[in-house]
mmCIF file of C-alpha atoms in Angstrom:
data_model
loop_
_atom_site.group_PDB
_atom_site.id
_atom_site.type_symbol
_atom_site.label_atom_id
_atom_site.label_comp_id
_atom_site.label_asym_id
_atom_site.label_seq_id
_atom_site.Cartn_x
_atom_site.Cartn_y
_atom_site.Cartn_z
ATOM 1 C CA MET A 25 0.000 0.000 0.000
ATOM 2 C CA ARG A 26 1.209 3.516 -0.822
ATOM 3 C CA TYR A 27 0.127 6.519 1.217
ATOM 4 C CA VAL A 28 0.855 10.118 0.156
ATOM 5 C CA LYS A 29 0.540 13.135 2.419
ATOM 6 C CA SER A 30 1.711 16.751 2.468
ATOM 7 C CA VAL A 31 2.802 18.340 5.745
ATOM 8 C CA ASP A 32 4.359 21.586 6.886
ATOM 9 C CA VAL A 33 7.303 19.983 8.682
ATOM 10 C CA ALA A 34 8.958 16.564 8.597
ATOM 11 C CA ILE A 35 11.107 15.615 11.577
ATOM 12 C CA ILE A 36 13.307 12.536 11.181
ATOM 13 C CA GLY A 37 14.326 11.193 14.575
ATOM 14 C CA ALA A 38 11.987 11.035 17.567
ATOM 15 C CA GLY A 39 14.408 11.269 20.466
ATOM 16 C CA PRO A 40 14.187 14.173 22.949
ATOM 17 C CA ALA A 41 15.170 16.842 20.389
ATOM 18 C CA GLY A 42 12.892 15.636 17.596
ATOM 19 C CA ALA A 43 9.922 14.800 19.802
ATOM 20 C CA LEU A 44 9.987 18.129 21.656
ATOM 21 C CA CYS A 45 10.359 20.029 18.377
ATOM 22 C CA ALA A 46 7.302 18.175 17.021
ATOM 23 C CA TRP A 47 5.368 18.935 20.218
ATOM 24 C CA ALA A 48 6.170 22.663 20.042
ATOM 25 C CA LEU A 49 5.347 22.974 16.317
ATOM 26 C CA ALA A 50 2.101 21.018 16.604
ATOM 27 C CA ARG A 51 1.006 23.320 19.432
ATOM 28 C CA ARG A 52 1.462 26.242 17.029
ATOM 29 C CA GLY A 53 -1.027 24.627 14.650
ATOM 30 C CA LEU A 54 1.484 23.334 12.096
ATOM 31 C CA ASP A 55 1.033 19.948 10.429
ATOM 32 C CA VAL A 56 3.991 17.851 11.626
ATOM 33 C CA MET A 57 5.193 14.386 10.633
ATOM 34 C CA LEU A 58 7.514 12.767 13.234
ATOM 35 C CA VAL A 59 9.340 9.687 11.941
ATOM 36 C CA ASP A 60 11.536 7.405 14.021
ATOM 37 C CA GLU A 61 13.640 4.805 12.264
ATOM 38 C CA ALA A 62 13.639 1.175 13.342
ATOM 39 C CA LYS A 63 16.428 0.670 15.863
ATOM 40 C CA ASN A 64 17.552 -1.440 18.782
ATOM 41 C CA ASP A 65 18.149 1.252 21.380
ATOM 42 C CA ALA A 66 18.642 0.004 24.915
ATOM 43 C CA ARG A 67 20.545 2.938 26.382
ATOM 44 C CA VAL A 68 20.246 2.896 30.138
ATOM 45 C CA GLY A 69 21.519 4.938 33.051
ATOM 46 C CA GLU A 70 21.448 8.242 31.133
ATOM 47 C CA MET A 71 21.351 11.437 33.151
ATOM 48 C CA LEU A 72 18.244 13.580 33.071
ATOM 49 C CA SER A 73 19.766 16.640 34.719
ATOM 50 C CA ALA A 74 17.983 18.851 37.189
ATOM 51 C CA GLU A 75 17.791 21.562 34.512
ATOM 52 C CA ALA A 76 16.123 19.123 32.123
ATOM 53 C CA VAL A 77 13.594 18.022 34.744
ATOM 54 C CA ARG A 78 12.698 21.645 35.547
ATOM 55 C CA MET A 79 12.400 22.487 31.861
ATOM 56 C CA LEU A 80 10.003 19.598 31.232
ATOM 57 C CA ALA A 81 7.923 20.495 34.273
ATOM 58 C CA LEU A 82 7.667 24.163 33.282
ATOM 59 C CA SER A 83 6.608 23.095 29.774
ATOM 60 C CA GLY A 84 3.784 21.023 31.240
ATOM 61 C CA LEU A 85 5.392 17.726 30.205
ATOM 62 C CA CYS A 86 5.139 16.195 33.653
ATOM 63 C CA SER A 87 4.789 12.610 32.377
ATOM 64 C CA ALA A 88 8.408 12.731 31.206
ATOM 65 C CA THR A 89 9.721 13.980 34.566
ATOM 66 C CA ALA A 90 8.722 10.730 36.264
ATOM 67 C CA VAL A 91 10.888 8.501 34.032
ATOM 68 C CA GLY A 92 13.664 6.608 35.802
ATOM 69 C CA GLU A 93 14.633 7.270 39.399
ATOM 70 C CA PRO A 94 15.998 10.239 41.380
ATOM 71 C CA VAL A 95 19.717 10.691 41.997
ATOM 72 C CA PHE A 96 20.252 11.100 45.733
ATOM 73 C CA LEU A 97 24.022 10.650 45.917
ATOM 74 C CA LEU A 98 26.767 11.267 43.363
ATOM 75 C CA ARG A 99 30.302 10.203 44.268
ATOM 76 C CA ALA A 100 33.182 11.339 42.044
ATOM 77 C CA ALA A 101 36.775 10.123 42.362
ATOM 78 C CA TRP A 102 38.206 12.792 40.086
ATOM 79 C CA GLY A 103 41.540 14.458 40.791
ATOM 80 C CA SER A 104 42.008 12.204 43.803
ATOM 81 C CA ALA A 105 41.400 8.577 44.766
ATOM 82 C CA ALA A 106 38.771 9.608 47.305
ATOM 83 C CA ALA A 107 35.161 9.468 46.155
ATOM 84 C CA LEU A 108 33.758 12.842 47.153
ATOM 85 C CA ALA A 109 30.007 13.279 47.534
ATOM 86 C CA HIS A 110 29.746 16.142 45.067
ATOM 87 C CA TRP A 111 30.466 16.973 41.430
ATOM 88 C CA PRO A 112 31.047 20.367 39.808
ATOM 89 C CA ALA A 113 29.149 19.633 36.600
ATOM 90 C CA ALA A 114 25.526 20.577 35.935
ATOM 91 C CA TRP A 115 24.114 17.182 36.884
ATOM 92 C CA ALA A 116 24.190 17.565 40.629
ATOM 93 C CA GLY A 117 23.700 19.954 43.495
ATOM 94 C CA SER A 118 22.950 19.693 47.177
ATOM 95 C CA PRO A 119 20.466 16.990 48.271
ATOM 96 C CA SER A 120 16.914 18.269 47.993
ATOM 97 C CA PRO A 121 14.327 15.645 49.078
ATOM 98 C CA GLU A 122 11.388 17.854 48.163
ATOM 99 C CA ALA A 123 12.714 18.091 44.598
ATOM 100 C CA GLY A 124 13.236 14.354 44.423
ATOM 101 C CA GLY A 125 17.012 14.024 44.876
ATOM 102 C CA LEU A 126 19.852 16.246 43.700
ATOM 103 C CA HIS A 127 17.626 19.170 42.799
ATOM 104 C CA GLY A 128 15.513 16.742 40.799
ATOM 105 C CA ALA A 129 18.205 15.025 38.705
ATOM 106 C CA ARG A 130 17.232 11.536 37.515
ATOM 107 C CA VAL A 131 18.761 8.586 35.676
ATOM 108 C CA CYS A 132 16.596 6.933 33.078
ATOM 109 C CA VAL A 133 16.243 4.359 30.337
ATOM 110 C CA ARG A 134 16.193 6.460 27.168
ATOM 111 C CA PRO A 135 13.521 4.516 25.262
ATOM 112 C CA GLU A 136 11.108 5.196 28.152
ATOM 113 C CA LEU A 137 11.831 8.931 28.063
ATOM 114 C CA ASP A 138 11.564 8.995 24.272
ATOM 115 C CA TYR A 139 8.200 7.218 24.423
ATOM 116 C CA GLN A 140 6.749 9.727 26.894
ATOM 117 C CA LEU A 141 7.870 12.687 24.768
ATOM 118 C CA GLN A 142 6.543 11.047 21.597
ATOM 119 C CA GLN A 143 3.156 10.588 23.247
ATOM 120 C CA GLU A 144 3.124 14.261 24.256
ATOM 121 C CA ALA A 145 3.861 15.181 20.629
ATOM 122 C CA THR A 146 0.965 13.068 19.332
ATOM 123 C CA ARG A 147 -1.397 14.534 21.933
ATOM 124 C CA ALA A 148 -0.418 17.976 20.628
ATOM 125 C CA GLY A 149 -1.387 16.869 17.102
ATOM 126 C CA ALA A 150 1.819 15.561 15.488
ATOM 127 C CA HIS A 151 1.642 12.443 13.284
ATOM 128 C CA LEU A 152 3.998 9.791 14.708
ATOM 129 C CA HIS A 153 5.456 6.943 12.652
ATOM 130 C CA VAL A 154 7.763 4.677 14.683
ATOM 131 C CA GLY A 155 9.798 1.766 13.362
ATOM 132 C CA ARG A 156 10.051 3.072 9.820
ATOM 133 C CA VAL A 157 13.001 2.885 7.459
ATOM 134 C CA VAL A 158 13.787 6.088 5.570
ATOM 135 C CA LYS A 159 14.160 5.137 1.909
ATOM 136 C CA VAL A 160 14.377 8.306 -0.191
ATOM 137 C CA PHE A 161 15.143 11.985 0.325
ATOM 138 C CA GLN A 162 14.692 14.322 -2.604
ATOM 139 C CA LYS A 163 15.119 18.077 -2.343
ATOM 140 C CA GLN A 164 12.620 20.066 -4.347
ATOM 141 C CA LYS A 165 12.315 23.796 -4.952
ATOM 142 C CA ASP A 166 9.581 24.280 -2.376
ATOM 143 C CA GLY A 167 10.488 21.542 0.102
ATOM 144 C CA TRP A 168 11.244 17.833 0.410
ATOM 145 C CA GLN A 169 9.872 14.571 -0.893
ATOM 146 C CA ILE A 170 10.468 11.706 1.520
ATOM 147 C CA GLN A 171 9.647 8.004 1.451
ATOM 148 C CA VAL A 172 9.632 5.784 4.517
ATOM 149 C CA SER A 173 8.515 2.195 4.803
ATOM 150 C CA ASP A 174 7.857 -0.729 7.070
ATOM 151 C CA LYS A 175 7.136 -4.306 6.056
ATOM 152 C CA GLU A 176 3.588 -3.555 4.922
ATOM 153 C CA GLN A 177 3.354 0.052 3.807
ATOM 154 C CA LEU A 178 5.232 2.661 1.803
ATOM 155 C CA LEU A 179 4.575 6.168 3.059
ATOM 156 C CA GLU A 180 5.435 9.088 0.809
ATOM 157 C CA PHE A 181 5.068 12.626 2.023
ATOM 158 C CA ARG A 182 6.102 16.100 1.043
ATOM 159 C CA SER A 183 7.139 18.710 3.550
ATOM 160 C CA ALA A 184 7.946 22.399 3.333
ATOM 161 C CA PHE A 185 10.742 22.047 5.905
ATOM 162 C CA LEU A 186 12.927 19.164 7.131
ATOM 163 C CA VAL A 187 14.388 18.802 10.632
ATOM 164 C CA GLU A 188 17.065 16.138 11.028
ATOM 165 C CA ALA A 189 17.273 14.766 14.567
ATOM 166 C CA THR A 190 18.888 11.428 13.788
ATOM 167 C CA GLY A 191 21.555 11.352 16.489
ATOM 168 C CA THR A 192 25.256 10.774 15.946
ATOM 169 C CA ARG A 193 25.162 8.963 12.601
ATOM 170 C CA ALA A 194 28.209 9.806 10.485
ATOM 171 C CA ARG A 195 26.410 11.102 7.397
ATOM 172 C CA SER A 196 23.356 13.261 7.091
ATOM 173 C CA LEU A 197 20.316 11.461 5.710
ATOM 174 C CA ALA A 198 19.231 14.506 3.742
ATOM 175 C CA TRP A 199 22.646 15.725 2.582
ATOM 176 C CA PRO A 200 25.099 12.807 2.138
ATOM 177 C CA ASP A 201 27.988 15.237 1.580
ATOM 178 C CA LEU A 202 27.703 16.536 5.141
ATOM 179 C CA HIS A 203 30.071 14.628 7.413
ATOM 180 C CA ARG A 204 30.891 14.851 11.100
ATOM 181 C CA HIS A 205 34.179 16.297 12.317
ATOM 182 C CA PRO A 206 35.417 14.359 15.374
ATOM 183 C CA VAL A 207 37.329 15.952 18.227
ATOM 184 C CA ASP A 208 38.457 12.724 19.887
ATOM 185 C CA ARG A 209 38.417 8.922 19.539
ATOM 186 C CA MET A 210 36.256 8.098 22.530
ATOM 187 C CA VAL A 211 34.279 4.883 22.821
ATOM 188 C CA ALA A 212 31.994 3.630 25.579
ATOM 189 C CA ILE A 213 32.227 0.022 26.741
ATOM 190 C CA HIS A 214 29.063 -0.648 28.684
ATOM 191 C CA ALA A 215 27.474 -3.460 30.642
ATOM 192 C CA GLU A 216 24.379 -3.939 32.759
ATOM 193 C CA ILE A 217 24.448 -5.925 36.000
ATOM 194 C CA GLU A 218 22.262 -6.832 38.938
ATOM 195 C CA ARG A 219 22.421 -4.042 41.485
ATOM 196 C CA PRO A 220 24.852 -5.089 44.265
ATOM 197 C CA GLU A 221 23.788 -4.704 47.882
ATOM 198 C CA PRO A 222 26.316 -1.994 48.924
ATOM 199 C CA PHE A 223 25.110 0.363 46.198
ATOM 200 C CA ARG A 224 21.889 1.907 47.367
ATOM 201 C CA GLU A 225 19.120 3.354 45.225
ATOM 202 C CA GLY A 226 19.833 6.688 43.583
ATOM 203 C CA MET A 227 23.627 6.419 43.826
ATOM 204 C CA VAL A 228 25.835 7.422 40.874
ATOM 205 C CA VAL A 229 29.603 6.831 40.789
ATOM 206 C CA ILE A 230 32.204 8.517 38.564
ATOM 207 C CA GLU A 231 35.836 7.429 38.748
ATOM 208 C CA ALA A 232 38.872 8.465 36.716
ATOM 209 C CA CYS A 233 41.645 6.022 35.867
ATOM 210 C CA ARG A 234 44.823 6.037 33.768
ATOM 211 C CA GLU A 235 43.040 4.827 30.618
ATOM 212 C CA GLY A 236 39.896 6.999 30.867
ATOM 213 C CA TRP A 237 36.988 7.176 33.279
ATOM 214 C CA TRP A 238 34.060 5.145 34.598
ATOM 215 C CA TYR A 239 30.394 5.888 35.135
ATOM 216 C CA ALA A 240 28.001 3.697 37.121
ATOM 217 C CA ALA A 241 24.338 4.501 37.691
ATOM 218 C CA PRO A 242 20.977 2.830 38.313
ATOM 219 C CA SER A 243 19.275 1.743 35.132
ATOM 220 C CA ARG A 244 16.269 -0.550 35.138
ATOM 221 C CA PRO A 245 14.692 -1.692 38.427
ATOM 222 C CA SER A 246 17.304 -3.624 40.436
ATOM 223 C CA ARG A 247 19.894 -3.082 37.695
ATOM 224 C CA TYR A 248 23.030 -0.961 37.334
ATOM 225 C CA ALA A 249 24.673 0.416 34.186
ATOM 226 C CA VAL A 250 28.489 0.350 34.252
ATOM 227 C CA VAL A 251 30.311 2.246 31.496
ATOM 228 C CA PHE A 252 34.020 2.658 30.762
ATOM 229 C CA PHE A 253 34.987 5.623 28.556
ATOM 230 C CA THR A 254 38.336 5.439 26.793
ATOM 231 C CA ASP A 255 39.846 5.985 23.341
ATOM 232 C CA ALA A 256 39.338 3.382 20.634
ATOM 233 C CA ASP A 257 43.068 2.849 20.076
ATOM 234 C CA LEU A 258 43.564 2.079 23.775
ATOM 235 C CA VAL A 259 41.234 -0.924 23.666
ATOM 236 C CA ALA A 260 42.660 -4.412 23.167
ATOM 237 C CA ALA A 261 42.122 -5.435 19.542
ATOM 238 C CA GLY A 262 39.298 -7.926 19.167
ATOM 239 C CA ASP A 263 38.399 -8.162 22.859
ATOM 240 C CA THR A 264 36.839 -5.039 24.330
ATOM 241 C CA HIS A 265 35.440 -6.946 27.315
ATOM 242 C CA ALA A 266 38.959 -8.039 28.303
ATOM 243 C CA THR A 267 39.948 -4.353 28.447
ATOM 244 C CA PHE A 268 36.805 -3.560 30.441
ATOM 245 C CA VAL A 269 37.563 -6.229 33.053
ATOM 246 C CA GLU A 270 41.319 -5.653 33.249
ATOM 247 C CA VAL A 271 41.098 -1.886 33.706
ATOM 248 C CA ALA A 272 38.319 -2.264 36.284
ATOM 249 C CA THR A 273 40.582 -4.303 38.571
ATOM 250 C CA ARG A 274 42.744 -1.201 39.086
ATOM 251 C CA THR A 275 39.865 1.033 40.201
ATOM 252 C CA ASN A 276 38.926 1.738 43.793
ATOM 253 C CA HIS A 277 35.179 2.256 43.563
ATOM 254 C CA VAL A 278 33.899 0.719 40.322
ATOM 255 C CA ALA A 279 35.657 -2.654 40.606
ATOM 256 C CA PRO A 280 32.882 -4.327 42.710
ATOM 257 C CA LEU A 281 30.407 -3.427 39.963
ATOM 258 C CA ALA A 282 32.474 -4.144 36.859
ATOM 259 C CA GLU A 283 33.612 -7.573 38.069
ATOM 260 C CA ARG A 284 29.989 -8.732 37.938
ATOM 261 C CA ALA A 285 29.679 -8.032 34.205
ATOM 262 C CA LEU A 286 29.738 -11.193 32.093
ATOM 263 C CA SER A 287 29.728 -9.332 28.785
ATOM 264 C CA SER A 288 29.829 -5.790 27.452
ATOM 265 C CA LYS A 289 29.205 -3.807 24.266
ATOM 266 C CA VAL A 290 31.162 -0.992 22.685
ATOM 267 C CA VAL A 291 29.711 2.094 20.974
ATOM 268 C CA SER A 292 31.194 5.316 19.681
ATOM 269 C CA ALA A 293 31.142 8.268 22.072
ATOM 270 C CA ARG A 294 33.202 10.727 20.036
ATOM 271 C CA THR A 295 32.697 14.424 20.549
ATOM 272 C CA SER A 296 31.906 15.712 17.066
ATOM 273 C CA ILE A 297 30.090 18.388 15.085
ATOM 274 C CA ARG A 298 28.320 18.367 11.708
ATOM 275 C CA SER A 299 30.196 20.189 8.921
ATOM 276 C CA VAL A 300 27.057 22.228 8.078
ATOM 277 C CA LEU A 301 24.229 22.916 10.521
ATOM 278 C CA TRP A 302 21.685 24.425 8.138
ATOM 279 C CA ARG A 303 20.807 24.600 4.456
ATOM 280 C CA ASP A 304 17.778 25.521 2.403
ATOM 281 C CA ARG A 305 14.671 24.332 4.274
ATOM 282 C CA TRP A 306 16.760 22.048 6.542
ATOM 283 C CA ILE A 307 18.431 22.161 9.950
ATOM 284 C CA ALA A 308 20.169 19.592 12.150
ATOM 285 C CA ILE A 309 19.280 19.502 15.853
ATOM 286 C CA GLY A 310 20.357 17.638 18.989
ATOM 287 C CA ASP A 311 23.147 15.108 18.496
ATOM 288 C CA ALA A 312 22.631 15.342 14.727
ATOM 289 C CA ALA A 313 24.153 18.836 14.996
ATOM 290 C CA TRP A 314 26.848 18.051 17.548
ATOM 291 C CA PHE A 315 27.579 15.503 20.226
ATOM 292 C CA LEU A 316 29.486 16.260 23.416
ATOM 293 C CA ASP A 317 31.511 14.028 25.683
ATOM 294 C CA PRO A 318 29.085 12.299 28.134
ATOM 295 C CA LEU A 319 31.143 13.761 31.003
ATOM 296 C CA SER A 320 28.994 16.894 30.767
ATOM 297 C CA GLY A 321 25.844 15.036 31.789
ATOM 298 C CA SER A 322 23.939 17.609 29.728
ATOM 299 C CA GLY A 323 23.067 15.715 26.544
ATOM 300 C CA ILE A 324 19.333 15.303 27.171
ATOM 301 C CA HIS A 325 18.931 18.848 28.444
ATOM 302 C CA ARG A 326 20.725 20.208 25.385
ATOM 303 C CA ALA A 327 18.486 18.120 23.123
ATOM 304 C CA LEU A 328 15.356 19.523 24.766
ATOM 305 C CA VAL A 329 16.614 23.106 24.413
ATOM 306 C CA ASP A 330 17.454 22.402 20.771
ATOM 307 C CA GLY A 331 13.988 21.024 20.109
ATOM 308 C CA LEU A 332 12.290 24.194 21.314
ATOM 309 C CA ALA A 333 14.798 26.496 19.567
ATOM 310 C CA ALA A 334 14.372 24.596 16.293
ATOM 311 C CA ALA A 335 10.594 24.981 16.527
ATOM 312 C CA ASP A 336 11.068 28.763 16.654
ATOM 313 C CA VAL A 337 13.380 28.621 13.616
ATOM 314 C CA VAL A 338 10.995 26.506 11.551
ATOM 315 C CA ALA A 339 7.927 28.535 12.440
ATOM 316 C CA ASP A 340 9.743 31.761 11.564
ATOM 317 C CA TYR A 341 10.951 30.332 8.240
ATOM 318 C CA LEU A 342 7.502 29.146 7.228
ATOM 319 C CA ALA A 343 6.157 32.588 8.100
ATOM 320 C CA GLY A 344 8.599 34.216 5.676
ATOM 321 C CA GLY A 345 11.642 34.779 7.905
ATOM 322 C CA THR A 346 15.066 34.280 6.328
ATOM 323 C CA MET A 347 17.669 34.896 9.033
ATOM 324 C CA SER A 348 16.639 32.670 11.946
ATOM 325 C CA ALA A 349 18.161 29.458 10.535
ATOM 326 C CA ARG A 350 21.528 31.133 10.026
ATOM 327 C CA ALA A 351 21.377 32.639 13.510
ATOM 328 C CA TYR A 352 20.470 29.243 14.965
ATOM 329 C CA ALA A 353 23.478 27.592 13.268
ATOM 330 C CA THR A 354 25.816 30.345 14.461
ATOM 331 C CA ALA A 355 24.560 30.018 18.033
ATOM 332 C CA LYS A 356 24.920 26.220 17.873
ATOM 333 C CA ALA A 357 28.532 26.472 16.700
ATOM 334 C CA MET A 358 29.374 28.986 19.438
ATOM 335 C CA ALA A 359 27.741 26.741 22.039
ATOM 336 C CA PHE A 360 29.832 23.795 20.838
ATOM 337 C CA PHE A 361 33.124 25.621 21.294
ATOM 338 C CA SER A 362 32.000 26.957 24.662
ATOM 339 C CA ALA A 363 31.155 23.402 25.726
ATOM 340 C CA LEU A 364 34.607 22.232 24.595
ATOM 341 C CA LYS A 365 36.228 24.800 26.898
ATOM 342 C CA GLN A 366 34.148 23.594 29.836
ATOM 343 C CA ARG A 367 34.986 19.997 28.929
ATOM 344 C CA GLN A 368 38.711 20.742 28.901
ATOM 345 C CA ALA A 369 38.426 22.465 32.274
ATOM 346 C CA HIS A 370 36.807 19.352 33.774
ATOM 347 C CA TYR A 371 39.500 17.107 32.327
ATOM 348 C CA SER A 372 42.237 19.453 33.532
ATOM 349 C CA ALA A 373 41.063 18.876 37.099
ATOM 350 C CA GLU A 374 42.493 15.351 36.809
ATOM 351 C CA GLN A 375 46.314 15.487 36.755
ATOM 352 C CA ARG A 376 47.353 12.111 38.221
ATOM 353 C CA TRP A 377 48.022 10.597 34.787
ATOM 354 C CA SER A 378 48.728 13.716 32.728
ATOM 355 C CA SER A 379 51.342 11.953 30.574
ATOM 356 C CA SER A 380 49.143 8.966 29.651
ATOM 357 C CA PRO A 381 47.679 9.079 26.106
ATOM 358 C CA PHE A 382 44.023 9.522 27.150
ATOM 359 C CA TRP A 383 44.644 12.442 29.505
ATOM 360 C CA LEU A 384 47.421 14.072 27.488
ATOM 361 C CA ARG A 385 45.084 14.323 24.492
ATOM 362 C CA ARG A 386 42.382 16.029 26.520
ATOM 363 C CA HIS A 387 44.723 18.430 28.259
ATOM 364 C CA THR A 388 46.267 19.609 24.972
ATOM 365 C CA GLU A 389 43.536 19.258 22.318
ATOM 366 C CA HIS A 390 42.936 22.197 20.001
ATOM 367 C CA VAL A 391 39.981 22.437 17.618
ATOM 368 C CA THR A 392 40.196 24.746 14.609
ATOM 369 C CA PHE A 393 37.294 23.539 12.445
ATOM 370 C CA VAL A 394 34.368 25.977 12.208
ATOM 371 C CA PRO A 395 31.031 24.608 10.863
ATOM 372 C CA GLN A 396 28.852 26.579 8.482
#
């Protein structure tokens, strides 16, 4: 079966950035198509910062603020072997029981958060198509022609504007010539384990080591996510789990968690930015624009901010505005370089292994590329 429809805006990617953009545009009365590709996404233990929780609550998206569980204690062994009960990044603050933990910060399973935001978008009037495969993009003078499919149906639609919110994929779906420019070689080796008895609910652990750093946080009920961040060339060839286990034995706080992992998976976690952030009737948002080192703990919050900002850009463009997309791209590029400075400051606080490859790269990195 073939189904053809014309819409004002097509958004490819229904994570936090895409879903919130669809929600905001639909509330303005625009006809929005939100498409999420088929994927096996089991990301767990991601930080929903206090800023993100407050932003969702103020936007009236309270269903999304209840995803996951509150963070009540964050211990960071960074700059010293001692695990201090604080962290200078945006994730944490002083304990605040009335706010539900560290000023409301939560850890969550991303598919659950994405689902809640997608449902809010559909309640606002957006058309949601989940589990589709994007087949064709064709730029036309007055917009885009797009085909997506599942096993039973081919959906073809035309849109006046295209928002790409497809995460960290290397190439743009709409513009194959647009690549990502990486800043580092970081990978994440992650595992999920049964929650051990000494680690109470709502406890997050961050620990630096010679080869990188570790993150451990609650994930699903009675489960813990354990993640080792390092550079790809520092991982044993052909056996990432062996590196995961061997490095964990030299940690002080993560070892009791990591030793329980029977297997692990590796994914890219490179800080990177798209070579172009906007073109005619198209913008990239969220991680599709740029992705920052998970150390910041701000990825979801940044995606939500992007979603709302992109909705303003698209609405202005469709109303005849011409400068908002360029201004959005300029602001995004400036924010990326500002975030890199903050990232380097956090890494500079750890000097115990300053001559090791992982830390030397982060203490001395210099980025000269400027996106359009």
